[in-house]
C-alpha positions as CSV (number, residue, x, y, z in Angstrom):
1,X,2.6,3.0,17.8
2,X,5.2,0.6,17.1
3,X,5.7,-1.4,20.5
4,X,9.6,-1.2,20.4
5,X,10.0,-1.1,24.0
6,X,8.0,-4.5,24.5
7,X,10.1,-5.9,21.7
8,X,13.3,-4.5,23.1
9,X,12.7,-5.6,26.7
10,X,12.0,-9.3,25.3
11,X,14.9,-9.6,23.0
12,X,17.3,-8.2,25.9
13,X,16.0,-10.7,28.3
14,X,16.6,-13.6,25.7
15,X,20.2,-12.3,25.1
16,X,20.9,-12.2,28.9
17,X,19.8,-15.6,29.3
18,X,21.6,-16.8,26.3
19,X,25.1,-15.4,27.2
20,X,24.5,-16.8,30.8
21,X,23.5,-20.4,29.8
22,X,25.3,-20.8,26.5
23,X,28.7,-18.8,26.9
24,X,29.2,-18.8,30.6
25,X,27.4,-22.2,31.2
26,X,26.3,-20.9,34.4
27,X,22.9,-21.7,36.4
28,X,21.2,-18.7,37.8
29,X,22.5,-19.2,41.4
30,X,26.1,-19.3,40.0
31,X,25.7,-16.3,37.9
32,X,24.1,-14.2,40.7
33,X,27.4,-15.1,42.9
34,X,29.5,-13.9,40.0
35,X,27.5,-10.8,40.1
36,X,28.0,-10.6,43.8
37,X,31.8,-10.9,43.3
38,X,31.7,-7.8,41.0
39,X,29.9,-5.8,43.6
40,X,26.3,-6.1,42.3
41,X,23.8,-7.7,44.4
42,X,20.8,-9.3,42.7
43,X,18.4,-12.0,43.8
44,X,17.2,-14.7,41.8
45,X,13.5,-13.1,41.2
46,X,15.3,-9.6,39.9
47,X,17.3,-11.7,37.5
48,X,14.2,-13.9,36.3
49,X,12.4,-10.5,35.4
50,X,15.2,-9.4,33.5
51,X,15.6,-12.6,31.5
52,X,11.8,-12.8,30.8
53,X,11.9,-9.3,29.8
54,X,9.6,-7.9,32.5
55,X,9.8,-4.7,34.1
56,X,8.0,-3.9,37.2
57,X,7.7,-0.5,38.7
58,X,9.8,0.0,42.1
59,X,12.0,-3.0,41.0
60,X,13.4,-2.6,37.5
61,X,11.0,0.1,35.9
62,X,13.4,0.2,32.6
63,X,14.5,-3.6,32.8
64,X,18.3,-2.7,33.2
65,X,20.0,0.0,35.2
66,X,23.1,1.6,34.0
67,X,25.0,-0.3,36.3
68,X,23.7,-3.8,35.4
69,X,24.3,-2.8,31.6
70,X,27.7,-1.9,32.1
71,X,28.4,-5.1,34.4
72,X,26.7,-7.4,31.9
73,X,28.7,-6.3,28.9
74,X,31.8,-6.4,31.0
75,X,30.9,-10.1,32.0
76,X,29.7,-11.1,28.7
77,X,32.6,-9.5,27.0
78,X,30.5,-7.8,24.3
79,X,29.8,-4.0,23.5
80,X,26.9,-2.3,24.8
81,X,25.2,-2.0,21.4
82,X,25.3,-5.8,21.2
83,X,24.0,-6.4,24.5
84,X,20.9,-4.1,23.9
85,X,20.4,-4.8,20.0
86,X,22.1,-7.9,19.4
87,X,24.8,-8.9,16.5
88,X,24.9,-6.7,13.1
89,X,22.4,-9.1,11.4
90,X,19.9,-9.0,14.3
91,X,19.9,-5.1,13.9
92,X,19.5,-5.3,10.4
93,X,16.4,-7.7,11.0
94,X,15.2,-5.2,13.3
95,X,15.2,-2.4,10.8
96,X,13.4,-4.5,8.3
97,X,10.8,-5.4,10.7
98,X,10.3,-2.0,11.7
99,X,10.0,-0.5,8.1
100,X,7.3,-3.5,7.4
101,X,5.5,-2.5,10.6
102,X,5.6,1.2,9.2
103,X,4.4,0.1,5.9
104,X,1.6,-1.7,7.3
105,X,0.5,0.8,9.6
106,X,-2.0,-1.3,11.6
107,X,-4.3,-2.2,8.7
108,X,-6.7,-4.9,9.7
109,X,-8.4,-7.8,7.7
110,X,-12.0,-6.8,7.5
111,X,-13.1,-10.6,7.6
112,X,-11.1,-11.5,10.7
113,X,-10.6,-8.1,12.3
114,X,-6.9,-8.9,13.1
115,X,-4.0,-6.9,11.5
116,X,-2.4,-8.1,8.3
117,X,1.0,-9.5,8.9
118,X,3.6,-9.4,5.7
119,X,4.6,-12.8,6.2
120,X,3.5,-16.3,4.9
121,X,0.9,-18.1,6.9
122,X,2.2,-20.6,9.4
123,X,1.1,-24.0,8.8
124,X,0.8,-24.8,12.5
125,X,-1.4,-22.1,13.1
126,X,-3.7,-22.5,10.1
127,X,-3.0,-25.4,7.7
128,X,-5.8,-24.9,5.3
129,X,-5.1,-21.3,4.9
130,X,-1.4,-22.0,4.5
131,X,-2.4,-24.3,1.4
132,X,-4.9,-22.1,0.0
133,X,-2.5,-19.2,-0.1
134,X,0.3,-21.4,-1.4
135,X,-2.2,-22.4,-4.4
136,X,-2.3,-18.8,-5.1
137,X,1.0,-17.4,-4.9
138,X,3.6,-20.2,-5.3
139,X,5.9,-19.6,-8.4
140,X,6.8,-23.1,-8.6
141,X,4.0,-24.5,-10.9
142,X,4.5,-28.1,-9.9
143,X,3.9,-27.2,-6.2
144,X,1.2,-24.7,-7.0
145,X,-0.9,-27.6,-8.8
146,X,-0.2,-29.9,-6.2
147,X,-1.4,-27.5,-3.5
148,X,-4.4,-26.8,-5.7
149,X,-5.2,-30.4,-5.9
150,X,-5.1,-31.1,-2.1
151,X,-7.1,-27.9,-1.4
152,X,-9.9,-28.3,-3.7
153,X,-9.9,-32.2,-3.1
154,X,-9.7,-31.8,0.8
155,X,-7.3,-34.7,0.5
156,X,-6.1,-35.1,4.1
157,X,-3.6,-38.1,3.1
158,X,-1.6,-35.8,1.2
159,X,-1.8,-32.6,3.2
160,X,1.2,-33.5,5.5
161,X,3.5,-34.3,2.7
162,X,2.7,-31.2,0.6
163,X,2.8,-28.7,3.6
164,X,6.3,-30.1,4.4
165,X,7.3,-29.7,0.6
166,X,5.9,-26.1,0.4
167,X,7.6,-25.2,3.6
168,X,10.9,-26.3,2.4
169,X,10.5,-24.4,-0.8
170,X,9.3,-21.2,0.9
171,X,12.3,-21.4,3.4
172,X,14.6,-21.8,0.4
173,X,13.1,-19.1,-1.6
174,X,11.9,-16.5,0.8
175,X,13.9,-17.1,3.9
176,X,13.2,-13.7,5.8
177,X,9.3,-14.0,5.1
178,X,8.8,-17.6,5.8
179,X,10.5,-17.5,9.2
180,X,8.8,-18.3,12.5
181,X,11.0,-16.0,14.6
182,X,10.4,-12.9,12.3
183,X,7.0,-13.4,12.1
184,X,6.7,-13.7,16.0
185,X,8.8,-10.5,16.6
186,X,7.0,-8.6,13.8
187,X,3.9,-9.5,15.9
188,X,5.5,-8.2,18.9
189,X,6.5,-4.8,17.3
190,X,3.4,-4.5,15.0
191,X,2.0,-1.0,15.2
192,X,-1.6,0.0,15.7
193,X,-2.9,2.5,13.0
194,X,-1.3,6.0,13.5
195,X,-2.4,8.7,11.3
196,X,1.1,10.5,11.9
197,X,2.7,7.4,10.1
198,X,0.6,7.9,6.8
199,X,3.3,10.3,5.2
200,X,6.4,8.0,5.9
201,X,4.4,4.7,5.3
202,X,3.3,5.8,1.8
203,X,6.7,7.3,1.0
204,X,8.3,3.9,1.7
205,X,5.5,2.2,-0.1
206,X,6.4,4.5,-3.3
207,X,10.0,3.2,-3.2
208,X,8.6,-0.5,-4.1
209,X,7.1,1.0,-7.5
210,X,10.8,0.9,-8.8
211,X,9.8,-2.7,-9.6
212,X,8.1,-2.2,-12.8
213,X,6.0,-5.7,-12.4
214,X,5.0,-4.7,-8.9
215,X,4.2,-1.1,-9.9
216,X,1.7,-2.4,-12.8
217,X,0.1,-4.9,-10.7
218,X,-0.4,-2.6,-7.5
219,X,-2.0,0.2,-9.6
220,X,-4.2,-2.4,-11.5
221,X,-5.7,-3.4,-8.2
222,X,-5.9,0.1,-7.0
223,X,-7.8,1.4,-9.9
224,X,-10.0,-1.4,-10.0
225,X,-10.9,-0.9,-6.2
226,X,-11.4,2.9,-7.0
227,X,-13.8,2.2,-9.7
228,X,-15.9,-0.4,-7.9
229,X,-15.8,0.6,-4.1
230,X,-16.8,3.7,-2.7
231,X,-14.2,3.7,-0.1
232,X,-11.4,3.5,-2.5
233,X,-12.6,6.2,-4.9
234,X,-10.3,8.8,-3.6
235,X,-7.6,6.3,-3.0
236,X,-5.4,7.5,-6.0
237,X,-5.4,11.1,-4.9
238,X,-4.8,10.0,-1.2
239,X,-1.9,8.1,-2.3
240,X,-0.3,11.0,-4.2
241,X,-0.8,13.1,-1.0
242,X,0.8,10.3,1.0
243,X,-2.4,9.9,2.9
244,X,-4.3,6.7,3.8
245,X,-3.5,3.1,4.5
246,X,-2.4,0.7,1.7
247,X,-0.7,-2.2,3.4
248,X,-3.1,-5.0,2.7
249,X,-2.9,-3.8,-1.0
250,X,0.9,-3.6,-0.8
251,X,1.2,-7.4,0.2
252,X,-1.6,-8.5,-2.3
253,X,-3.6,-9.8,0.8
254,X,-1.0,-12.5,0.9
255,X,-2.2,-13.9,-2.4
256,X,-1.2,-13.7,-6.0
257,X,1.1,-10.5,-5.8
258,X,2.8,-11.4,-2.5
259,X,6.0,-12.8,-4.0
260,X,6.0,-9.7,-6.2
261,X,5.9,-7.6,-3.0
262,X,8.8,-9.7,-1.6
263,X,11.0,-9.3,-4.7
264,X,10.1,-5.5,-4.7
265,X,11.0,-5.1,-0.8
266,X,14.1,-7.1,-1.3
267,X,15.2,-5.0,-4.2
268,X,14.9,-1.7,-2.1
269,X,16.6,-3.1,0.7
270,X,19.4,-4.0,-1.8
271,X,19.5,-0.4,-3.2
272,X,18.9,1.5,0.1
273,X,19.6,-0.8,3.1
274,X,22.9,0.8,4.0
275,X,21.2,4.2,4.2
276,X,18.6,2.8,6.4
277,X,21.1,1.0,8.5
278,X,23.3,4.5,8.7
279,X,20.0,6.3,10.0
280,X,19.1,3.9,12.7
281,X,22.7,3.5,13.9
282,X,23.2,7.0,14.5
283,X,19.7,7.7,15.7
284,X,19.0,4.3,17.7
285,X,21.7,2.0,18.1
286,X,24.6,4.4,19.1
287,X,23.4,4.8,22.7
288,X,26.1,7.3,23.5
289,X,24.9,10.1,21.2
290,X,23.1,13.2,22.4
291,X,19.7,11.2,22.1
292,X,20.1,9.4,25.1
293,X,20.9,10.1,28.9
294,X,24.0,9.3,30.5
295,X,22.3,8.3,33.6
296,X,20.2,5.6,32.3
297,X,20.1,5.0,28.5
298,X,17.1,2.6,29.1
299,X,15.0,5.2,30.1
300,X,15.1,7.0,26.7
301,X,14.7,3.7,24.5
302,X,10.8,3.8,24.4
303,X,8.3,3.3,22.0
304,X,7.5,7.0,22.0
305,X,11.3,7.7,20.9
306,X,11.0,5.3,17.9
307,X,7.7,6.8,17.0
308,X,9.3,10.2,17.0
309,X,12.2,8.9,14.6
310,X,9.8,7.6,12.2
311,X,7.8,10.9,11.8
312,X,11.0,13.0,12.0
313,X,12.1,15.4,9.4
314,X,15.3,13.6,9.0
315,X,13.6,10.2,8.2
316,X,11.0,11.9,5.9
317,X,13.9,13.6,4.2
318,X,15.7,10.2,3.7
319,X,12.7,8.6,2.2
320,X,12.2,11.5,-0.1
321,X,15.7,11.6,-1.0
322,X,15.8,7.8,-1.8
323,X,12.6,8.2,-3.7
324,X,14.0,11.1,-6.1
325,X,17.2,8.9,-6.7
326,X,15.0,5.8,-7.7
327,X,12.8,8.1,-9.9
328,X,16.0,8.9,-12.0
329,X,18.1,5.8,-11.9
330,X,17.9,3.8,-15.0
331,X,16.9,0.3,-13.2
332,X,14.3,1.7,-11.3
333,X,12.6,4.8,-13.3
334,X,10.4,2.9,-15.5
335,X,8.4,1.6,-12.7
336,X,8.0,5.1,-11.2
337,X,7.0,6.5,-14.5
338,X,4.3,3.8,-14.8
339,X,3.1,4.8,-11.3
340,X,3.2,8.6,-12.0
341,X,1.4,8.2,-15.3
342,X,-1.4,6.0,-13.8
343,X,-2.0,8.6,-11.1
344,X,-1.8,11.6,-13.6
345,X,-4.5,9.8,-15.9
346,X,-6.5,8.8,-12.9
347,X,-6.6,12.0,-11.0
348,X,-7.4,14.1,-14.1
349,X,-10.8,12.9,-15.0
350,X,-10.6,14.2,-18.7
351,X,-7.8,11.8,-19.5
352,X,-9.9,8.8,-19.3
353,X,-9.6,6.2,-22.2
354,X,-13.2,6.1,-23.0
355,X,-13.0,9.1,-25.4
356,X,-9.6,8.7,-26.6
357,X,-10.7,7.1,-30.0
358,X,-13.0,9.6,-31.1
359,X,-10.3,12.5,-31.5
360,X,-8.2,13.2,-34.6
361,X,-5.6,15.2,-32.8
362,X,-2.9,13.7,-30.7
363,X,-3.5,15.3,-27.4
364,X,-2.9,14.8,-23.8
365,X,-5.4,11.6,-23.9
366,X,-3.2,9.9,-26.5
367,X,0.1,11.1,-25.0
368,X,-0.8,9.4,-21.5
369,X,-2.0,6.3,-23.1
370,X,1.2,6.1,-25.2
371,X,3.2,6.3,-22.1
372,X,1.5,3.6,-20.2
373,X,2.0,1.4,-23.5
374,X,5.5,2.2,-23.7
375,X,6.0,0.9,-20.1
376,X,4.0,-2.1,-20.8
377,X,6.3,-2.6,-24.0
378,X,9.3,-2.5,-21.8
379,X,8.0,-5.3,-19.8
380,X,7.1,-7.4,-23.0
381,X,9.8,-6.5,-25.1
382,X,11.0,-10.0,-25.4
383,X,7.6,-11.2,-26.7
384,X,6.8,-8.7,-29.3
385,X,8.3,-8.0,-32.5
386,X,9.0,-4.4,-34.0
387,X,5.7,-4.0,-36.0
388,X,3.3,-5.1,-33.0
389,X,5.1,-2.6,-30.9
390,X,4.5,0.2,-33.3
391,X,0.8,-0.8,-33.6
392,X,0.4,-0.3,-29.9
393,X,1.1,3.4,-30.0
394,X,-1.1,6.1,-31.2
395,X,1.8,8.4,-32.2
396,X,2.5,5.8,-35.0
397,X,-0.6,7.3,-36.6
398,X,0.9,10.8,-36.7
399,X,4.8,10.4,-37.2
400,X,6.7,7.6,-38.7
401,X,8.5,5.4,-36.1
402,X,11.1,3.2,-37.5
403,X,13.5,0.7,-35.9
404,X,17.1,2.2,-35.2
405,X,19.6,0.6,-37.5
406,X,22.3,-0.9,-35.6
């Protein structure tokens, strides 16, 4: 279950403290006196509990009472939504973190037995692993080569310098995914494995296939694993049925494919971010709706509630709608066509490539092969000439294919 309530209480506490210290410029004692003047009696211990995001049964079981919410937003001169969930940018960040947690669905690293996190390794936590993964996934060739030299040569003298330069580069290129605050807050939210999340998790994963490069790379890895490891043998069929966990594969184990994942995720957000924002605004951030009690909204803002949202018919329908749109949109349909074709070929054992050259007729096997090739040719179109493109297709042996005249 996504630990929404824990995250929410911590972020509200930070916000209450921030406004008291940085906006009002008051010490706790002065703030307590101000509350007293407004008719709310609160001791220092109770305020400290709130500011530290700690709820204690019998004192503040839901962190804030309805009276406290109303008074805090009055004193701070902010809306209820802003008090509970932060500024617009912070709410958008929360949605992204929830979607990432849903995608990962608690999958663990079998070597460390710890959950995978879809963020760059923190160099302070593990400097060696930071350099190793940088060596694998940096797109800046110069930095990549330097990271490789430092990692392989165990050159401690150059480590500090290369770590600083890589950090600057990652912060510039991937500001959301190389961010200590986002990584920390993701860890607060991160879900344990939930079977009920599998459908929505895999539907969101499929949205990433709108990026052709990502789609091809993901399925190359998935099919290789399905052929080599028994535990992945049924993975293509399971993915088709929206079953199973693929978060580690989705992020490329934070190695070579990770920048591709980030690009695909950012593209999904650019295409559909507003739809996700509208959903969470109406279902979560708008605390005056029928979903919440008028007596104490905090009582209903629970991890269970967010869990129910992510498996709800409304959210599943939203994901299915967005996926259908992407499958028929020019900029994303080729990636989805590639994914669909690979799944069709893999699941139907009679459509394997090993017998494709022995037949004289143009049948389903050659058709599916040509579809895959056409997707590949789209990706490589700027590198191939017309003759090379024709030779890549079985159809050229049965019909004449000419370049269209301008």
